[in-house]
PDB file of C-alpha atoms in Angstrom:
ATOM      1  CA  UNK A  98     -16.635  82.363 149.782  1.00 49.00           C
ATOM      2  CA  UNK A  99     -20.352  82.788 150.747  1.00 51.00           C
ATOM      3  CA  UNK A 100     -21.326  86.319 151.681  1.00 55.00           C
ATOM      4  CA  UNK A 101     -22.166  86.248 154.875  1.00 52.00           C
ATOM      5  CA  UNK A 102     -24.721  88.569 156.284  1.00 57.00           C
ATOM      6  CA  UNK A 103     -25.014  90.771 159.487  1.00 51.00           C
ATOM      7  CA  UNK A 104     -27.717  90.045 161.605  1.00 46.00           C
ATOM      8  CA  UNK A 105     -30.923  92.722 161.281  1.00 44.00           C
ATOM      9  CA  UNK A 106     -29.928  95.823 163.504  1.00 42.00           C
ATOM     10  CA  UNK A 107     -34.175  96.653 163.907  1.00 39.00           C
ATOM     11  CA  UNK A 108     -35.544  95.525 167.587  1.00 38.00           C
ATOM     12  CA  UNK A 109     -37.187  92.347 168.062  1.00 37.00           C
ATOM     13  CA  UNK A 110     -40.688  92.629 167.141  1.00 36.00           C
ATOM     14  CA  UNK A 111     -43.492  90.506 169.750  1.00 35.00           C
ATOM     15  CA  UNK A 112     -46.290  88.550 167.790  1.00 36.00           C
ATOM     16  CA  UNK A 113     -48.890  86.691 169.786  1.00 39.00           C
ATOM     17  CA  UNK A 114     -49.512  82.901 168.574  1.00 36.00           C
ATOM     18  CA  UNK A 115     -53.596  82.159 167.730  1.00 38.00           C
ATOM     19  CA  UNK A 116     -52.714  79.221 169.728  1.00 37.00           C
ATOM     20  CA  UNK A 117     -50.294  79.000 172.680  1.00 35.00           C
ATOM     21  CA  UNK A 118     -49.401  75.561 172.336  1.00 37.00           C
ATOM     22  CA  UNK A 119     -47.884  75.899 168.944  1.00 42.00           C
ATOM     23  CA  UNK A 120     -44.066  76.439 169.950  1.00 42.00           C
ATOM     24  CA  UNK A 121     -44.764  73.300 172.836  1.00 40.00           C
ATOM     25  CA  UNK A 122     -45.561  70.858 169.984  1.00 43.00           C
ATOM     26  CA  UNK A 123     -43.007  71.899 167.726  1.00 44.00           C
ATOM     27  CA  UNK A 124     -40.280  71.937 170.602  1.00 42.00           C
ATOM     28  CA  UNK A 125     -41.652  68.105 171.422  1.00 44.00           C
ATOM     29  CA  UNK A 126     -40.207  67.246 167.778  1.00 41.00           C
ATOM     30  CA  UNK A 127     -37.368  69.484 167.427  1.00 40.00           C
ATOM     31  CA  UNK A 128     -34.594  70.299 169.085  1.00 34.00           C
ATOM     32  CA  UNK A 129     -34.610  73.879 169.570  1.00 34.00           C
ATOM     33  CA  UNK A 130     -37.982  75.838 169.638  1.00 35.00           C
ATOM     34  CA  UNK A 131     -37.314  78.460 167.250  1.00 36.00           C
ATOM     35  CA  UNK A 132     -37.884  82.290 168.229  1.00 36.00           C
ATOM     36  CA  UNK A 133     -40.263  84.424 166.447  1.00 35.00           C
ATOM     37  CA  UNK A 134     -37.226  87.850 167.204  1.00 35.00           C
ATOM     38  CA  UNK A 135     -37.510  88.013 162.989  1.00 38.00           C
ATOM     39  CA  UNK A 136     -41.541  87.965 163.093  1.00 35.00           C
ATOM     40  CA  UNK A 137     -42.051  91.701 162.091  1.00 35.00           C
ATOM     41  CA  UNK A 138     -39.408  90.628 158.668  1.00 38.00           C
ATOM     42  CA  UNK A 139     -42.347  88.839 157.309  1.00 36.00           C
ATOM     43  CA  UNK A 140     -46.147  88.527 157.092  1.00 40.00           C
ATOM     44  CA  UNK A 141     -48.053  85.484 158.537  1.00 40.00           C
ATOM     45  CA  UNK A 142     -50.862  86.083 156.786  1.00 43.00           C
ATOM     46  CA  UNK A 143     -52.336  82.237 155.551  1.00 42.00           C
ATOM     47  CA  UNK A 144     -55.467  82.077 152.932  1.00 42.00           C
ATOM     48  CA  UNK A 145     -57.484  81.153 156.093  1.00 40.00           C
ATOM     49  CA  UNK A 146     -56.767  84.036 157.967  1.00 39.00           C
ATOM     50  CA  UNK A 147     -54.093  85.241 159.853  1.00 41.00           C
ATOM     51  CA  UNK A 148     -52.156  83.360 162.050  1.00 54.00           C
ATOM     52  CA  UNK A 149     -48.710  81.626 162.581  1.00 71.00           C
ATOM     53  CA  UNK A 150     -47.098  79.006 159.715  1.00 82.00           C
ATOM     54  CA  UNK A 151     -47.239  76.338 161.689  1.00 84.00           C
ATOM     55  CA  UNK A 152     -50.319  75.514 163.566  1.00 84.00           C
ATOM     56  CA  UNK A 153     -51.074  73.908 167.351  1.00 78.00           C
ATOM     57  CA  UNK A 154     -50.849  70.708 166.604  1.00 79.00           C
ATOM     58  CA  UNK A 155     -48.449  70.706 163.582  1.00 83.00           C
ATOM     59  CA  UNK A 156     -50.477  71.428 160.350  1.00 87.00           C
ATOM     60  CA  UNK A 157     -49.419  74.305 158.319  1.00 87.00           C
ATOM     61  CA  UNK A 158     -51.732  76.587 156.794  1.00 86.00           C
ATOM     62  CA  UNK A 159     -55.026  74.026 157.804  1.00 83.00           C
ATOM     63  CA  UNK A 160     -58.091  74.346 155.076  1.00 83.00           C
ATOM     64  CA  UNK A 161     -61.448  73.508 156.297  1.00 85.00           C
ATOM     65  CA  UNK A 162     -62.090  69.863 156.790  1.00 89.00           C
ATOM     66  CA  UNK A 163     -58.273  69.168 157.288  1.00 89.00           C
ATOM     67  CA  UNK A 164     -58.418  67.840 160.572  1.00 89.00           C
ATOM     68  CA  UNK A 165     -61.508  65.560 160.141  1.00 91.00           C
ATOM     69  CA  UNK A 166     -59.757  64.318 157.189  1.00 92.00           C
ATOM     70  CA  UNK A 167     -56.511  63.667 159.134  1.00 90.00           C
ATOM     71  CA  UNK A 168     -58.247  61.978 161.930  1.00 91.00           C
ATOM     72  CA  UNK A 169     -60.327  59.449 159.575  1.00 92.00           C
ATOM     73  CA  UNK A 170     -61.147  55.918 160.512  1.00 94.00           C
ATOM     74  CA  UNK A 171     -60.668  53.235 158.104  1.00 95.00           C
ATOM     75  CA  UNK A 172     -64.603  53.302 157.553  1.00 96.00           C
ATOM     76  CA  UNK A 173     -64.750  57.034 157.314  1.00 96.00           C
ATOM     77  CA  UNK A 174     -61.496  56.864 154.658  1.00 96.00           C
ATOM     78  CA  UNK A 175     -63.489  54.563 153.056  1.00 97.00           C
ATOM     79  CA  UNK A 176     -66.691  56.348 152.615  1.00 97.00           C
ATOM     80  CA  UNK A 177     -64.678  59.743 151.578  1.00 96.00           C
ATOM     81  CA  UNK A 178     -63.045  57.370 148.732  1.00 97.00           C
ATOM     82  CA  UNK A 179     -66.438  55.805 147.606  1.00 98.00           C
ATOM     83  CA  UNK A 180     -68.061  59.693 147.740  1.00 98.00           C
ATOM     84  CA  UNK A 181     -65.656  60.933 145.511  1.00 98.00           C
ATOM     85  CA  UNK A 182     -66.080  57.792 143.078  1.00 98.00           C
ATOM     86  CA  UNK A 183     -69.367  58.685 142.900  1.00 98.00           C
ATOM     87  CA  UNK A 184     -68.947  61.869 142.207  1.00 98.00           C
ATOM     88  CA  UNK A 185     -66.643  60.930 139.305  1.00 98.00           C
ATOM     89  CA  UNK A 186     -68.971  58.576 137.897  1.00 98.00           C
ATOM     90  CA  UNK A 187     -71.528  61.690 137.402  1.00 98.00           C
ATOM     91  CA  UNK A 188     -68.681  62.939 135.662  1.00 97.00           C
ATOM     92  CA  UNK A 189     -67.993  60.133 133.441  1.00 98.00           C
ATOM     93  CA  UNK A 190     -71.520  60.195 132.833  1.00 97.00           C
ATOM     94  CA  UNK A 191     -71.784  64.152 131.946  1.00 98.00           C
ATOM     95  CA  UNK A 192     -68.540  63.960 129.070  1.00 96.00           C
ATOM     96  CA  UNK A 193     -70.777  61.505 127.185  1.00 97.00           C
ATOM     97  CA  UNK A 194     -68.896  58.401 128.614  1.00 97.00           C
ATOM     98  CA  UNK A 195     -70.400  55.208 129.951  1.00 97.00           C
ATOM     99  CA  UNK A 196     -68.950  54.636 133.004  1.00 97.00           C
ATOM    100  CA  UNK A 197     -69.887  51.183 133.051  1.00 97.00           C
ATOM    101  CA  UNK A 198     -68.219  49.789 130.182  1.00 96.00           C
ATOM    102  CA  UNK A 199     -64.895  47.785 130.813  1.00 96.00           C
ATOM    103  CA  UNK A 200     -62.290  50.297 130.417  1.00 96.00           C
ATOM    104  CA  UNK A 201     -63.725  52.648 132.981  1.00 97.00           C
ATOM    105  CA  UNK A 202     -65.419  50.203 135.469  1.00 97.00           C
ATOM    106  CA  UNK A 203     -62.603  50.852 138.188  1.00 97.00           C
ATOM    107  CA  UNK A 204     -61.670  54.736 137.030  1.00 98.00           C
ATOM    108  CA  UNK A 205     -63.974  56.090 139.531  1.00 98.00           C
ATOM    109  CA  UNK A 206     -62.038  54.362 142.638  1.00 98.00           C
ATOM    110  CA  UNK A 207     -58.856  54.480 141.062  1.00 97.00           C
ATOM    111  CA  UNK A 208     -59.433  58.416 141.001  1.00 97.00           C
ATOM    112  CA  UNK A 209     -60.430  58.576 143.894  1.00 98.00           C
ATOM    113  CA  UNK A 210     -57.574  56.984 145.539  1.00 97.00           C
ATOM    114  CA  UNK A 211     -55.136  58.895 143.492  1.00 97.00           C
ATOM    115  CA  UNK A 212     -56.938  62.510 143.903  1.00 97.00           C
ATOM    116  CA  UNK A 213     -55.980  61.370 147.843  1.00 97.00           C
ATOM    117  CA  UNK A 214     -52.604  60.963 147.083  1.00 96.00           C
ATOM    118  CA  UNK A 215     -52.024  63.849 144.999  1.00 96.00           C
ATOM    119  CA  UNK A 216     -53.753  65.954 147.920  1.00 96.00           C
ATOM    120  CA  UNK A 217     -52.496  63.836 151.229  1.00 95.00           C
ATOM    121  CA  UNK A 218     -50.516  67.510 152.046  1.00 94.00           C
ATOM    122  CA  UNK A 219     -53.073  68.222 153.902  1.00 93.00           C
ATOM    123  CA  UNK A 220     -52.572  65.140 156.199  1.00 92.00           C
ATOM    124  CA  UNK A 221     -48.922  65.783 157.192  1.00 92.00           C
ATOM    125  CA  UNK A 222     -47.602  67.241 160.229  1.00 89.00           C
ATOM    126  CA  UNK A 223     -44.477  69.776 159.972  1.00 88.00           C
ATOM    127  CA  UNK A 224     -43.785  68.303 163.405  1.00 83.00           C
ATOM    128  CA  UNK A 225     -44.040  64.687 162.636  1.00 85.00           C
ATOM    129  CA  UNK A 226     -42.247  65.992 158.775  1.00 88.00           C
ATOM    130  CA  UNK A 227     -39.408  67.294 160.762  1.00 85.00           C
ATOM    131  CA  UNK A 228     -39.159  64.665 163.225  1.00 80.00           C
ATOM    132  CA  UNK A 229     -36.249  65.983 165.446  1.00 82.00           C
ATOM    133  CA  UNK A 230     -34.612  66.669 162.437  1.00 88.00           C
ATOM    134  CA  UNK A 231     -33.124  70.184 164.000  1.00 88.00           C
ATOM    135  CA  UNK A 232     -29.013  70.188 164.890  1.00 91.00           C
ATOM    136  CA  UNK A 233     -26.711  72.765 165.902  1.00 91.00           C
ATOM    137  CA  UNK A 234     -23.524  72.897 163.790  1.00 92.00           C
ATOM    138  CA  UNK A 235     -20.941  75.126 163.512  1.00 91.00           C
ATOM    139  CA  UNK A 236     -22.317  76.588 160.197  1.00 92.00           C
ATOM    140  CA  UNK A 237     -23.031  79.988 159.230  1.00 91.00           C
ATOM    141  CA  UNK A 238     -22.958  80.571 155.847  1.00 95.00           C
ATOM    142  CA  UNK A 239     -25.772  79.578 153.097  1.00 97.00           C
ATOM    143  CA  UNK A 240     -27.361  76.637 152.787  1.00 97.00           C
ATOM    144  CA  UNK A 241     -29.055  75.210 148.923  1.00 97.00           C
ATOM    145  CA  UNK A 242     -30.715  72.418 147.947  1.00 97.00           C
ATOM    146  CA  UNK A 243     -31.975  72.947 144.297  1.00 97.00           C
ATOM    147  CA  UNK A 244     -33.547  71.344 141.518  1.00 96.00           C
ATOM    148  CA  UNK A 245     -36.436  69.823 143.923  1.00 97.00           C
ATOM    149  CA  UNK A 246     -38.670  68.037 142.110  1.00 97.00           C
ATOM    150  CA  UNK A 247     -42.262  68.806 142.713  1.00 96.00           C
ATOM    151  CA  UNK A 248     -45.965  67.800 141.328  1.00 96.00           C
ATOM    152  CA  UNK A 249     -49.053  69.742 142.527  1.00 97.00           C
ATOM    153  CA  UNK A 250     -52.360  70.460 141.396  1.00 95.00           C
ATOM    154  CA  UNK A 251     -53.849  73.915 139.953  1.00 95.00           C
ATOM    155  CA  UNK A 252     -56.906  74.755 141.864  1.00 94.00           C
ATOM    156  CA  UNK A 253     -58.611  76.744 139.468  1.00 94.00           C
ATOM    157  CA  UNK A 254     -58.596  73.908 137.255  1.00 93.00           C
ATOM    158  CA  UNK A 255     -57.438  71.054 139.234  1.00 94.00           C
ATOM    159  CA  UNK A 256     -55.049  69.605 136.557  1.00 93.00           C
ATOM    160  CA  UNK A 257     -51.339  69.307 137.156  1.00 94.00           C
ATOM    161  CA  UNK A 258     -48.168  72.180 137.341  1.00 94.00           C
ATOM    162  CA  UNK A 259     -44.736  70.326 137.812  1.00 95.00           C
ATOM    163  CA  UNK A 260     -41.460  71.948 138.284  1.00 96.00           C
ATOM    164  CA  UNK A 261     -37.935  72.483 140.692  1.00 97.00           C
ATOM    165  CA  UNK A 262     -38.359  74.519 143.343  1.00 98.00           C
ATOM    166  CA  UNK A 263     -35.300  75.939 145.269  1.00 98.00           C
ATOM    167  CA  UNK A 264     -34.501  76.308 148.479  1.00 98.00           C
ATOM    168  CA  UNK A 265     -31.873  78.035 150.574  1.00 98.00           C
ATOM    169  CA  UNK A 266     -31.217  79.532 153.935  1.00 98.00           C
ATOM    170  CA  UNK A 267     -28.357  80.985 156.162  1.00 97.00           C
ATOM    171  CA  UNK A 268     -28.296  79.431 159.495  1.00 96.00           C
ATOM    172  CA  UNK A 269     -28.426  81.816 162.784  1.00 95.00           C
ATOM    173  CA  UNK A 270     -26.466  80.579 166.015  1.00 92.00           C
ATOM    174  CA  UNK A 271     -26.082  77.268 164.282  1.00 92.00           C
ATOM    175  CA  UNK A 272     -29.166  76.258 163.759  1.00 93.00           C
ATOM    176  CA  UNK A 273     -29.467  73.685 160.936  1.00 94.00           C
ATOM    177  CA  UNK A 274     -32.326  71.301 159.480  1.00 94.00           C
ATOM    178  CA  UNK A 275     -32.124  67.684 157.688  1.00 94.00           C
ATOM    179  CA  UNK A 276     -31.258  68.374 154.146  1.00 94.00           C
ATOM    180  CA  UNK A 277     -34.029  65.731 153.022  1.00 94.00           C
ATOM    181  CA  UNK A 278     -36.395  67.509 155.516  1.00 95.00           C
ATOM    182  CA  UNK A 279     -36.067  70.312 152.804  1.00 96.00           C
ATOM    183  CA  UNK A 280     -37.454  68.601 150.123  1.00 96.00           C
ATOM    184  CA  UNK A 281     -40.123  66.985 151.982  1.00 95.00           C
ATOM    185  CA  UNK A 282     -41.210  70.369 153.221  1.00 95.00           C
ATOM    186  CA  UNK A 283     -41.974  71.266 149.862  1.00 96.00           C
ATOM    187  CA  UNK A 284     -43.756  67.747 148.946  1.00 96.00           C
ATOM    188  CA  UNK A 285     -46.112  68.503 151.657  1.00 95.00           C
ATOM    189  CA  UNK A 286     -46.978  72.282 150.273  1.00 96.00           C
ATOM    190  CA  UNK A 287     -46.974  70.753 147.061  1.00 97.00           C
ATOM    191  CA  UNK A 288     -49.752  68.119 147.638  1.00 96.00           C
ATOM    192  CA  UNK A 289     -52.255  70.009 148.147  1.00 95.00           C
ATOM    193  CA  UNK A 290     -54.618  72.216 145.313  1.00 95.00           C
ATOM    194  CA  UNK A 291     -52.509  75.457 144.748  1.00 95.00           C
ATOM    195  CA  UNK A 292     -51.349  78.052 143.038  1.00 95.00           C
ATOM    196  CA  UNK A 293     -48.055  78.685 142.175  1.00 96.00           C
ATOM    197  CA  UNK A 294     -47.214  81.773 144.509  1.00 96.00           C
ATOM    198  CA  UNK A 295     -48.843  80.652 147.523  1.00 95.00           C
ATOM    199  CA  UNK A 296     -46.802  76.865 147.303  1.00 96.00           C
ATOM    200  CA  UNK A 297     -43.936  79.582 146.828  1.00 97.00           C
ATOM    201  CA  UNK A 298     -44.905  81.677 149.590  1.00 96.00           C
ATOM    202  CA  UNK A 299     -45.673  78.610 152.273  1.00 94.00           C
ATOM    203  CA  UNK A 300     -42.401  76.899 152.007  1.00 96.00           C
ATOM    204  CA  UNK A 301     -40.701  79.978 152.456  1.00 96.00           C
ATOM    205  CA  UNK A 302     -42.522  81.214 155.598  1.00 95.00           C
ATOM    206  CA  UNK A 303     -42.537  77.460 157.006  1.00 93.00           C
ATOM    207  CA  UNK A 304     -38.503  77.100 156.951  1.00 94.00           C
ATOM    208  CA  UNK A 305     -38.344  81.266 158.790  1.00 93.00           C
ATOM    209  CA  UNK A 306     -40.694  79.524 161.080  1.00 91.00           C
ATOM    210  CA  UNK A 307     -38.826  76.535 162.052  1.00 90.00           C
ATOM    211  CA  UNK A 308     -35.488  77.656 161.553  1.00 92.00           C
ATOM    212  CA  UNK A 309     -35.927  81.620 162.204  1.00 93.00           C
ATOM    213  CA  UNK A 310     -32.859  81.871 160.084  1.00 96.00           C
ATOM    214  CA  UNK A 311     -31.196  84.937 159.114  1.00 97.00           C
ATOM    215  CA  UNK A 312     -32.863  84.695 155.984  1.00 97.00           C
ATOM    216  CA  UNK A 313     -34.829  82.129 153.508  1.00 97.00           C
ATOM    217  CA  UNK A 314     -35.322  82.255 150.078  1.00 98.00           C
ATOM    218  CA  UNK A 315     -37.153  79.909 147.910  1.00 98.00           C
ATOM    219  CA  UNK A 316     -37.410  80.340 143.932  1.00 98.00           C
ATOM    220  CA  UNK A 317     -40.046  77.854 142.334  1.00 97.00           C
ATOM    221  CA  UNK A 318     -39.771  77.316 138.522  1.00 96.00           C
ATOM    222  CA  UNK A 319     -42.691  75.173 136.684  1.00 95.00           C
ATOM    223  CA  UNK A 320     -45.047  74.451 133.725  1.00 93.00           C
ATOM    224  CA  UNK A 321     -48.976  74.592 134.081  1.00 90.00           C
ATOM    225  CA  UNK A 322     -51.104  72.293 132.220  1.00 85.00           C
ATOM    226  CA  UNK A 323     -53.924  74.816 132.164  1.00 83.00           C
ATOM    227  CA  UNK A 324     -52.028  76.180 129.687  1.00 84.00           C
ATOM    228  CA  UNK A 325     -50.148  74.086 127.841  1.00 79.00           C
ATOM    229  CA  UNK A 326     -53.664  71.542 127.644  1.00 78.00           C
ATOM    230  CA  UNK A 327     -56.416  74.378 127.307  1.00 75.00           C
ATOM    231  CA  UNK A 328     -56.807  78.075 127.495  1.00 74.00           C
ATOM    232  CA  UNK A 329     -53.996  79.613 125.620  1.00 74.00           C
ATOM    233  CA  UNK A 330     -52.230  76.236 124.780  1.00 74.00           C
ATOM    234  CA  UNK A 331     -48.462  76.943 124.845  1.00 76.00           C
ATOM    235  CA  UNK A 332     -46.284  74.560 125.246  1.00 78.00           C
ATOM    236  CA  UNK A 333     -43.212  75.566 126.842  1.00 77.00           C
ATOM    237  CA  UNK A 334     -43.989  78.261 128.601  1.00 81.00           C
ATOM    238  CA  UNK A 335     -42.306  78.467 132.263  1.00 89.00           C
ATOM    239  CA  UNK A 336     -43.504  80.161 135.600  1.00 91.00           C
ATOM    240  CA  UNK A 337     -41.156  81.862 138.106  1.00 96.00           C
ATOM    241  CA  UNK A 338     -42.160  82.748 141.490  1.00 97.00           C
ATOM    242  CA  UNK A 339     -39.644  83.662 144.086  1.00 97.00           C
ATOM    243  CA  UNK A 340     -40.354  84.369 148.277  1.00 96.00           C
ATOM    244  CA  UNK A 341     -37.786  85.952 150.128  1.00 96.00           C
ATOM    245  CA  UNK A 342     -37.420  86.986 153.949  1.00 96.00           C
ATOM    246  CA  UNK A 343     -34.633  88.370 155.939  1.00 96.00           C
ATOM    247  CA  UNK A 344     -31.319  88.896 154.439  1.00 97.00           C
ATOM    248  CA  UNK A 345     -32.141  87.795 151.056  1.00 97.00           C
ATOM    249  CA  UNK A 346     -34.424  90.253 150.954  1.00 95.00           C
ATOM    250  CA  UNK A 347     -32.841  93.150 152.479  1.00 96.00           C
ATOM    251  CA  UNK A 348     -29.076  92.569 151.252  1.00 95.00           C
ATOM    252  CA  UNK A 349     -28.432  92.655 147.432  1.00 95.00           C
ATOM    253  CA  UNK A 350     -25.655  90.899 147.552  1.00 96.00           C
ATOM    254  CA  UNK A 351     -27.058  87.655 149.294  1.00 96.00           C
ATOM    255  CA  UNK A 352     -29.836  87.039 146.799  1.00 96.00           C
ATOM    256  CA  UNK A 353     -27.036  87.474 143.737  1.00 96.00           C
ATOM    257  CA  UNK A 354     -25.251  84.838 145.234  1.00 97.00           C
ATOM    258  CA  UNK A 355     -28.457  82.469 145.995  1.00 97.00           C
ATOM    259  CA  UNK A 356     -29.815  83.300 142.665  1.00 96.00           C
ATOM    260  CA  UNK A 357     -26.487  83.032 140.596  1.00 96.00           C
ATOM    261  CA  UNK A 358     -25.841  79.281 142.415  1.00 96.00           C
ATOM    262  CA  UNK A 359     -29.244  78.262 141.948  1.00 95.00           C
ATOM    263  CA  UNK A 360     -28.745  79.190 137.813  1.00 91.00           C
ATOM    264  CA  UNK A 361     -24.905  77.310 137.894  1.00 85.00           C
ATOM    265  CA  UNK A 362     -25.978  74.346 136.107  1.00 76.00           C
ATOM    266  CA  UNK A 363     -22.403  72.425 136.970  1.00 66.00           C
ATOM    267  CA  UNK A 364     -22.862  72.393 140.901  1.00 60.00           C
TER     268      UNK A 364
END
């Protein structure tokens, strides 16, 4: 039987959004607008600056350029695509190659377009992610979905990590998300240039956001081809990162019992 937790006996803690609207566009795609009572559990403090999660209009964690990117028309996707090709054919160019012979007449679009899709996290909305994906269940003990596969890019060096990530949570007063809504949560922090801990980090303080759970924890597992291609060149070598808020964090006993199930290779 899951160990079940006790709610946190500290006084709700007030935090003031950055923007007001945040919790109105979130409650226009969910069913429940969650409640920031666990706020002072956890730090919202995002590369940019500080500031909630989840931002006013749905992007989490929003770099500079973002939004413009996100709102693109087809002729301003276009010319982003043919600037980048352009910028890889300098590339090209500087290795030695000759970027017009056959083989690599096309690489510089075909880059392009890919380097979009390995980075289009930073086009997706939690809110449209989610997509009324909240329900209220009769459920109270822990919730895992494991073994997620996920594919993002280093961005010190901009070449690829790939690992599982894992994810659990214990619902509070029945509060529940989409399993697949899981994984997708972590394909969106995953698409974008990282590093490890942060992707760890961002899922974990996404889910307390949405779900303000008793407790999330998220343990991220991967290799890095900066160095298993370059640098030290080791082959093999795994990275473990782990993010834990609420009762995972405070109460040994939950995070055994995430951590052991996560490790039980037969469930």
């Amino acid at each position: 039987m899951a160990h079940t937790p006790t709610s946190p006996s500290t006084p709700a803690a007030s935090l003031d959004l950055l923007h007001p609207t945040a919790k109105q566009a979130l409650l226009a795609h969910a069913l429940i607008s969650p409640s920031l009572s666990n706020a002072s559990n956890y730090k919202l403090d995002s590369p940019q600056g500080r500031g909630t999660p989840i931002d006013f209009d749905g992007l989490s964690f929003p770099s500079i350029g973002a939004r413009d990117r996100r709102e693109d028309t087809e002729e301003q996707r276009a010319a982003r695509i043919a600037k980048i090709s352009g910028a890889v054919r300098t590339i090209l160019e500087c290795i030695g190659e000759d970027p017009d012979r056959e083989g690599l007449l096309k690489t510089p679009e075909r880059y392009a377009k890919a380097l979009m899709f390995f980075s289009k996290g930073y086009e997706e909305s939690v809110t449209n992610l989610m997509n009324k994906a909240l329900f209220q269940e009769d459920h109270d003990e822990m919730v895992i979905v494991k073994n997620i596969d996920v594919f993002s890019l280093c961005e010190h060096h901009m070449v690829p990590f790939t690992g599982k990530i894992h994810i659990g949570y214990i619902p509070k007063n029945g509060k529940v998300v989409g399993l697949s809504k899981i994984a997708r949560l972590a394909e969106m922090f995953s698409r974008r240039l990282q590093v490890q801990e942060r992707l760890t980090k961002q899922v974990a303080m996404a889910l307390q956001e949405l779900l303000d759970p008793l407790g999330v924890a998220v343990v991220m597992e991967a290799s890095h081809f900066c160095m298993v291609m370059r640098g030290v060149q080791k082959p093999g070598s795994q990275t473990v990162t782990s993010s834990m808020f609420g009762c995972f964090r405070n109460q040994s006993k939950t995070r055994e019992e995430f951590l052991s199930l996560i490790r039980n290779s037969s469930i």
